[in-house]
PDB file of C-alpha atoms in Angstrom:
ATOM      1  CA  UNK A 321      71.466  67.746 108.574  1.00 50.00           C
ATOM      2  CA  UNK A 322      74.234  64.901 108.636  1.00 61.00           C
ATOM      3  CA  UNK A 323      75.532  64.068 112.416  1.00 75.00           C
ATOM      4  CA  UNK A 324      78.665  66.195 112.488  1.00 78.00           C
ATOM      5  CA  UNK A 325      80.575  67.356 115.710  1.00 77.00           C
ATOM      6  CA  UNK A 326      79.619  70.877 116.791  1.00 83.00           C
ATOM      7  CA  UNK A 327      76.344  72.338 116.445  1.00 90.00           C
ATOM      8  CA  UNK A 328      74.915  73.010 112.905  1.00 92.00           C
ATOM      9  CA  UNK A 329      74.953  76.300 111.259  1.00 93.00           C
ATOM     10  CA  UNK A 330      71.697  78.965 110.267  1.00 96.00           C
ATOM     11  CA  UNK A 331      72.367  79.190 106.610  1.00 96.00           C
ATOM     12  CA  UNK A 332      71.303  76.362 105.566  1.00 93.00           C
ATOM     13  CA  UNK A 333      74.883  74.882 104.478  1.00 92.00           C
ATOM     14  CA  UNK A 334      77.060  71.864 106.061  1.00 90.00           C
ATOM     15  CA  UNK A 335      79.019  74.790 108.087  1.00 93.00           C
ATOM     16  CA  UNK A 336      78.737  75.141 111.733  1.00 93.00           C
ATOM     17  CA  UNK A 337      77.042  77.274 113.783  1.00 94.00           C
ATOM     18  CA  UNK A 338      80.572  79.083 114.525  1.00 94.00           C
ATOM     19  CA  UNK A 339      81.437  79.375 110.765  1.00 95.00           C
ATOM     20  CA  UNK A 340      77.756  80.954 110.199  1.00 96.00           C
ATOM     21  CA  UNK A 341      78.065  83.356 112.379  1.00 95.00           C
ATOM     22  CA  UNK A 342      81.573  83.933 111.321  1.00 96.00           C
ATOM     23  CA  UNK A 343      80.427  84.809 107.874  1.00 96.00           C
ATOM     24  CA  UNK A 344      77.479  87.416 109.182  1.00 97.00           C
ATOM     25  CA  UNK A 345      79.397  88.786 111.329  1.00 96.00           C
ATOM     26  CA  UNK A 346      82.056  89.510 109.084  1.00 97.00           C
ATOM     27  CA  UNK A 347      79.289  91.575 106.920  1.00 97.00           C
ATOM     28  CA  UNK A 348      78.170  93.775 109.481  1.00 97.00           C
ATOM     29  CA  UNK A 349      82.110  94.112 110.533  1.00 96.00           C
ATOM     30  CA  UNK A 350      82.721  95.280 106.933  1.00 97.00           C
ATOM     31  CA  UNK A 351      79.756  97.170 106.732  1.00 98.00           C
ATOM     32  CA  UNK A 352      79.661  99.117 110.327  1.00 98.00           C
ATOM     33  CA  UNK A 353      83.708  99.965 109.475  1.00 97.00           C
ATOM     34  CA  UNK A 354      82.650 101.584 106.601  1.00 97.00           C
ATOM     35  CA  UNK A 355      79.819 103.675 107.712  1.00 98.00           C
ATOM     36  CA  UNK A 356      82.049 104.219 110.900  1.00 97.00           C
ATOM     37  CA  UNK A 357      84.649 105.621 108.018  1.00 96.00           C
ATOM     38  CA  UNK A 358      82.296 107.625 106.552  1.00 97.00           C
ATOM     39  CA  UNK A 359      81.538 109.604 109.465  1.00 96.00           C
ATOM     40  CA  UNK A 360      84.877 110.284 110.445  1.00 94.00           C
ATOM     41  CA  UNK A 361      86.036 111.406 107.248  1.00 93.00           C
ATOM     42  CA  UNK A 362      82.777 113.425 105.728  1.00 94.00           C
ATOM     43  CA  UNK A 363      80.747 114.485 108.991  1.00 94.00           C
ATOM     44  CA  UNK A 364      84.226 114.865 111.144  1.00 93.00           C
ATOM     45  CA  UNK A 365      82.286 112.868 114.068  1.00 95.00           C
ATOM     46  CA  UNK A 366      85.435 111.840 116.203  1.00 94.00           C
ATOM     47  CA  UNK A 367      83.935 110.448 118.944  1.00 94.00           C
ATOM     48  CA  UNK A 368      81.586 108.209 117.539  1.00 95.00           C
ATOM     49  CA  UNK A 369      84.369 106.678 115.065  1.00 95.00           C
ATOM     50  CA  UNK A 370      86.537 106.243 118.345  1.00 94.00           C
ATOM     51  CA  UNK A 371      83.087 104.768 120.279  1.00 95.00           C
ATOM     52  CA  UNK A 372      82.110 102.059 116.927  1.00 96.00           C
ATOM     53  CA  UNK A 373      86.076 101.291 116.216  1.00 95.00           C
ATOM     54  CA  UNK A 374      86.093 100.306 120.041  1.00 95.00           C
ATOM     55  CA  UNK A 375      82.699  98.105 120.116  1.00 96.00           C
ATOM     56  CA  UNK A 376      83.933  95.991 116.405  1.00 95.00           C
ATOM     57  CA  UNK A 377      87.177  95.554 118.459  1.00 94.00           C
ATOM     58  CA  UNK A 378      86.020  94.199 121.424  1.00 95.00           C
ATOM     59  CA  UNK A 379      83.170  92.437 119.069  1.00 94.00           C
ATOM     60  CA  UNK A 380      85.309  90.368 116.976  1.00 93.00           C
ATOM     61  CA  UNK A 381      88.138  89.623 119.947  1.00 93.00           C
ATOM     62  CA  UNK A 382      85.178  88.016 121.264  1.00 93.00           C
ATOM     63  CA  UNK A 383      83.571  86.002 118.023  1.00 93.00           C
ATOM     64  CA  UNK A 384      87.403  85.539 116.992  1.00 93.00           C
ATOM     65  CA  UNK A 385      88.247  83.412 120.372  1.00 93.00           C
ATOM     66  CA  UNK A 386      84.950  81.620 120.509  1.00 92.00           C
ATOM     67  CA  UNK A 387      85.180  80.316 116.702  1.00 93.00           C
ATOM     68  CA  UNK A 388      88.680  79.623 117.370  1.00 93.00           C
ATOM     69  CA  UNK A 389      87.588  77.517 120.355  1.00 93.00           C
ATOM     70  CA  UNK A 390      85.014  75.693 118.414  1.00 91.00           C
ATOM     71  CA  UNK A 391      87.227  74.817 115.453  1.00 91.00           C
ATOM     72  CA  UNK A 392      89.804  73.480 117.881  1.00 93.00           C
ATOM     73  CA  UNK A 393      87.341  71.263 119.618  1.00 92.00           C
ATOM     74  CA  UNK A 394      85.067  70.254 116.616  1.00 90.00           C
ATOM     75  CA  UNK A 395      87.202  71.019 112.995  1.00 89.00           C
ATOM     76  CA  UNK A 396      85.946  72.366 109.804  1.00 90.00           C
ATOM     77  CA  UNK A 397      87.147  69.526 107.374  1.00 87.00           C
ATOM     78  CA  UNK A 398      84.627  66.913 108.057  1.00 85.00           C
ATOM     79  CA  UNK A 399      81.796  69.215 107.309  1.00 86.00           C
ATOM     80  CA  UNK A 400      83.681  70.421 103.921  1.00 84.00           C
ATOM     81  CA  UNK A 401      84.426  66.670 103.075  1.00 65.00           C
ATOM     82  CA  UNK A 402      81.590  66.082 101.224  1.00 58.00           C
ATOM     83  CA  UNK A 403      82.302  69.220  98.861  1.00 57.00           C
ATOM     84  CA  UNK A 404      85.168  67.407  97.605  1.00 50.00           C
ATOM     85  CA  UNK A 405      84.390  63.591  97.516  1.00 54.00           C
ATOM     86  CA  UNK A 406      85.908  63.050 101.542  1.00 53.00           C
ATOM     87  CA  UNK A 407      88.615  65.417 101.307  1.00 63.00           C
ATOM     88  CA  UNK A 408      88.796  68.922 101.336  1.00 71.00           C
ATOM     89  CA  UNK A 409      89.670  70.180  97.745  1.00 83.00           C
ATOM     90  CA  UNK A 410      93.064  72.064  97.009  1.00 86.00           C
ATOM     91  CA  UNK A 411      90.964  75.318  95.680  1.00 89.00           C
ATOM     92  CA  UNK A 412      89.443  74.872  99.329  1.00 90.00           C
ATOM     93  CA  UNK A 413      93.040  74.393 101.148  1.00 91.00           C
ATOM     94  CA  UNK A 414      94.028  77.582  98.692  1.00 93.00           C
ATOM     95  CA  UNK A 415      91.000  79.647 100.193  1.00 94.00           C
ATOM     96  CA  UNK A 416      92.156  78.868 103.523  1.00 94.00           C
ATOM     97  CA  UNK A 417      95.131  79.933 102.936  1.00 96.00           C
ATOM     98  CA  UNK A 418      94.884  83.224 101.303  1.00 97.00           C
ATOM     99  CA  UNK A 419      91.905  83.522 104.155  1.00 97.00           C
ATOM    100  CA  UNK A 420      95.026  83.201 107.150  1.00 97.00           C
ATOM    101  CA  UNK A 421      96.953  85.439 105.443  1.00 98.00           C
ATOM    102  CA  UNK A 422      94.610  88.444 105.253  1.00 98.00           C
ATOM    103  CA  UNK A 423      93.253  87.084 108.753  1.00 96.00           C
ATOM    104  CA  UNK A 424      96.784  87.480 110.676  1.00 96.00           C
ATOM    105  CA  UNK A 425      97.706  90.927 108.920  1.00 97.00           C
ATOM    106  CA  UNK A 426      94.372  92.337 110.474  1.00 95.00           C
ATOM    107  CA  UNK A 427      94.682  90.782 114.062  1.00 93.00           C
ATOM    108  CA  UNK A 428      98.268  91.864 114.360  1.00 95.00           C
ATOM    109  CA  UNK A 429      97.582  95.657 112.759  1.00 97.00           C
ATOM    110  CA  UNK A 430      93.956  96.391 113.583  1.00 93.00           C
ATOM    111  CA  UNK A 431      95.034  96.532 117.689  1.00 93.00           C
ATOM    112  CA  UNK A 432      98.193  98.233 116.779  1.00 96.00           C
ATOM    113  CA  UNK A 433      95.709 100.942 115.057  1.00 96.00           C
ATOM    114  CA  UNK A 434      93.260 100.733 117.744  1.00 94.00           C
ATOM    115  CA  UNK A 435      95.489 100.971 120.977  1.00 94.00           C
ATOM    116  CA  UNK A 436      98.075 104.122 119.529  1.00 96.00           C
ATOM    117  CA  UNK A 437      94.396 105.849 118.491  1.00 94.00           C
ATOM    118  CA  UNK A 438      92.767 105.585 122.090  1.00 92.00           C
ATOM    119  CA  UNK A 439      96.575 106.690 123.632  1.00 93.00           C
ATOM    120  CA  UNK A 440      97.126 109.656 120.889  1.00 93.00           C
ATOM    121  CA  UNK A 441      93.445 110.945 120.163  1.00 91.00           C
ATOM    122  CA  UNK A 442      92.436 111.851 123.598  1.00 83.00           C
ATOM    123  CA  UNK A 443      89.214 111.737 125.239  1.00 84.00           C
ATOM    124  CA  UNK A 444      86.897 113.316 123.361  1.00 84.00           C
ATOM    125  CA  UNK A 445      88.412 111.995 120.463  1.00 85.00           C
ATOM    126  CA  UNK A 446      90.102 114.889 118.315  1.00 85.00           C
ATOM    127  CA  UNK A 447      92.707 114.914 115.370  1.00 87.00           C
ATOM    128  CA  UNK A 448      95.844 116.102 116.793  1.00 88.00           C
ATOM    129  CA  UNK A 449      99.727 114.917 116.213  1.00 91.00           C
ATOM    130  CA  UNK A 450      99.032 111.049 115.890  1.00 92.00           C
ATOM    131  CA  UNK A 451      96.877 111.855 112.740  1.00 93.00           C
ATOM    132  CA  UNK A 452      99.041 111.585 110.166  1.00 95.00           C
ATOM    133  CA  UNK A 453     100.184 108.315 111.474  1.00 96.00           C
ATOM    134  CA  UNK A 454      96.556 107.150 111.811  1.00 96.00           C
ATOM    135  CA  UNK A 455      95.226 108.064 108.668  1.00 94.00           C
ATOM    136  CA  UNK A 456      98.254 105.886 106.742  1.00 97.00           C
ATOM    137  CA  UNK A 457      97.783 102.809 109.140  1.00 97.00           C
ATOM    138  CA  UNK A 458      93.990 103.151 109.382  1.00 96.00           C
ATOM    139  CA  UNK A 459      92.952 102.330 105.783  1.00 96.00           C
ATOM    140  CA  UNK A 460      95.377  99.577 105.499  1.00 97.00           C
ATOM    141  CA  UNK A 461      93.470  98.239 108.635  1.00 97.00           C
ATOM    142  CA  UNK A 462      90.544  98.606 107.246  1.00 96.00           C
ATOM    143  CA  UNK A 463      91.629  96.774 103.617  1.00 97.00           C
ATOM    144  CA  UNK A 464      92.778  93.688 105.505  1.00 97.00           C
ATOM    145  CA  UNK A 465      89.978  93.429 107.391  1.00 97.00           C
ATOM    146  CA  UNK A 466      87.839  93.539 104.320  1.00 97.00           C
ATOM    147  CA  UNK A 467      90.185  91.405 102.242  1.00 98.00           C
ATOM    148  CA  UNK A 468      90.119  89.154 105.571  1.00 97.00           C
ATOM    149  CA  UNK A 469      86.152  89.116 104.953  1.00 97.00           C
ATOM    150  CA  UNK A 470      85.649  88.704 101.042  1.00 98.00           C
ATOM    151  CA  UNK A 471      88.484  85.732 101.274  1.00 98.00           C
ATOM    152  CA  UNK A 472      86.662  84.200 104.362  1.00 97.00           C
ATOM    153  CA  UNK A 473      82.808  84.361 101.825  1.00 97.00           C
ATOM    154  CA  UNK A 474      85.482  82.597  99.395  1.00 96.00           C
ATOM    155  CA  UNK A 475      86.495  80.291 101.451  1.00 95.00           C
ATOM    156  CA  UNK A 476      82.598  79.664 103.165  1.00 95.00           C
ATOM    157  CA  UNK A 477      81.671  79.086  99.737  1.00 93.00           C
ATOM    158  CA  UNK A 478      84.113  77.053  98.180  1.00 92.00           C
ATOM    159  CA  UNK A 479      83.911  74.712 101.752  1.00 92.00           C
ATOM    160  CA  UNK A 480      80.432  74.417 102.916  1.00 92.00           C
ATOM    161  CA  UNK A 481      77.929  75.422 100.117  1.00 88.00           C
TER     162      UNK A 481
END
């Protein structure tokens, strides 16, 4: 691959190793919170919802603060320059941007969601008097964080492949 800062991504693209795993990650994320859903809501398997809602949280505060390091130190835009003949493109810049605002509506709500959940559902988790509250909040969580995925593939695409 072309001598970029950073350390060169898995997939095969110009994108770093930090955007790759970005992108994966962000599959299983959408994928686990839906099977987490699904257990919740048909099987009624509190516990387990509170146990998986816990481990993606911690999961992507961790992969969120490490790509955030590496874009700081090594950038994006030089491996998306040669997408766009040495700049990035406007429908790239657009991408991005649509991409930040899904990506700050789920880190500011999906803690929110998290945090009033482990104070109000108890230990074993158990519906109770913060339910009707959660179940309102909790699908709009979930929404941005898939919207925050499908507009980061957008954006992956558009930059990198």
């Amino acid at each position: 691959m072309d001598d970029f800062s950073g350390i060169d991504g898995f997939l095969g693209t110009r994108a770093s190793l930090a955007m790759d795993a970005m992108v994966v990650l962000m599959a299983v994320v959408v994928a686990v919170l839906g099977w987490s859903v699904y257990q919740v809501k048909a099987r009624r398997r509190f516990p387990l919802h509170r146990s998986v809602q816990l481990g993606l949280g911690v999961a992507l505060l961790v992969a969120v603060v490490l790509f955030e390091i590496d874009v700081r130190f090594n950038g994006w835009e030089e491996r998306a320059a040669g997408v766009a003949g040495g700049t990035a493109s406007a429908a790239v810049w657009t991408a991005l941007s649509i991409h930040l605002v899904f990506a700050v509506f789920s880190v500011l709500l999906w803690p929110v969601v998290i945090v009033r959940a482990v104070r109000n559902f108890g230990k074993p988790a158990h519906p109770g008097a913060h339910s009707a509250w959660h179940r309102r909040w909790a699908p709009i969580a979930a929404i941005g964080m898939t919207l925050t995925a499908v507009s980061c593939w957008v954006f992956y695409v558009l930059a990198f492949v």
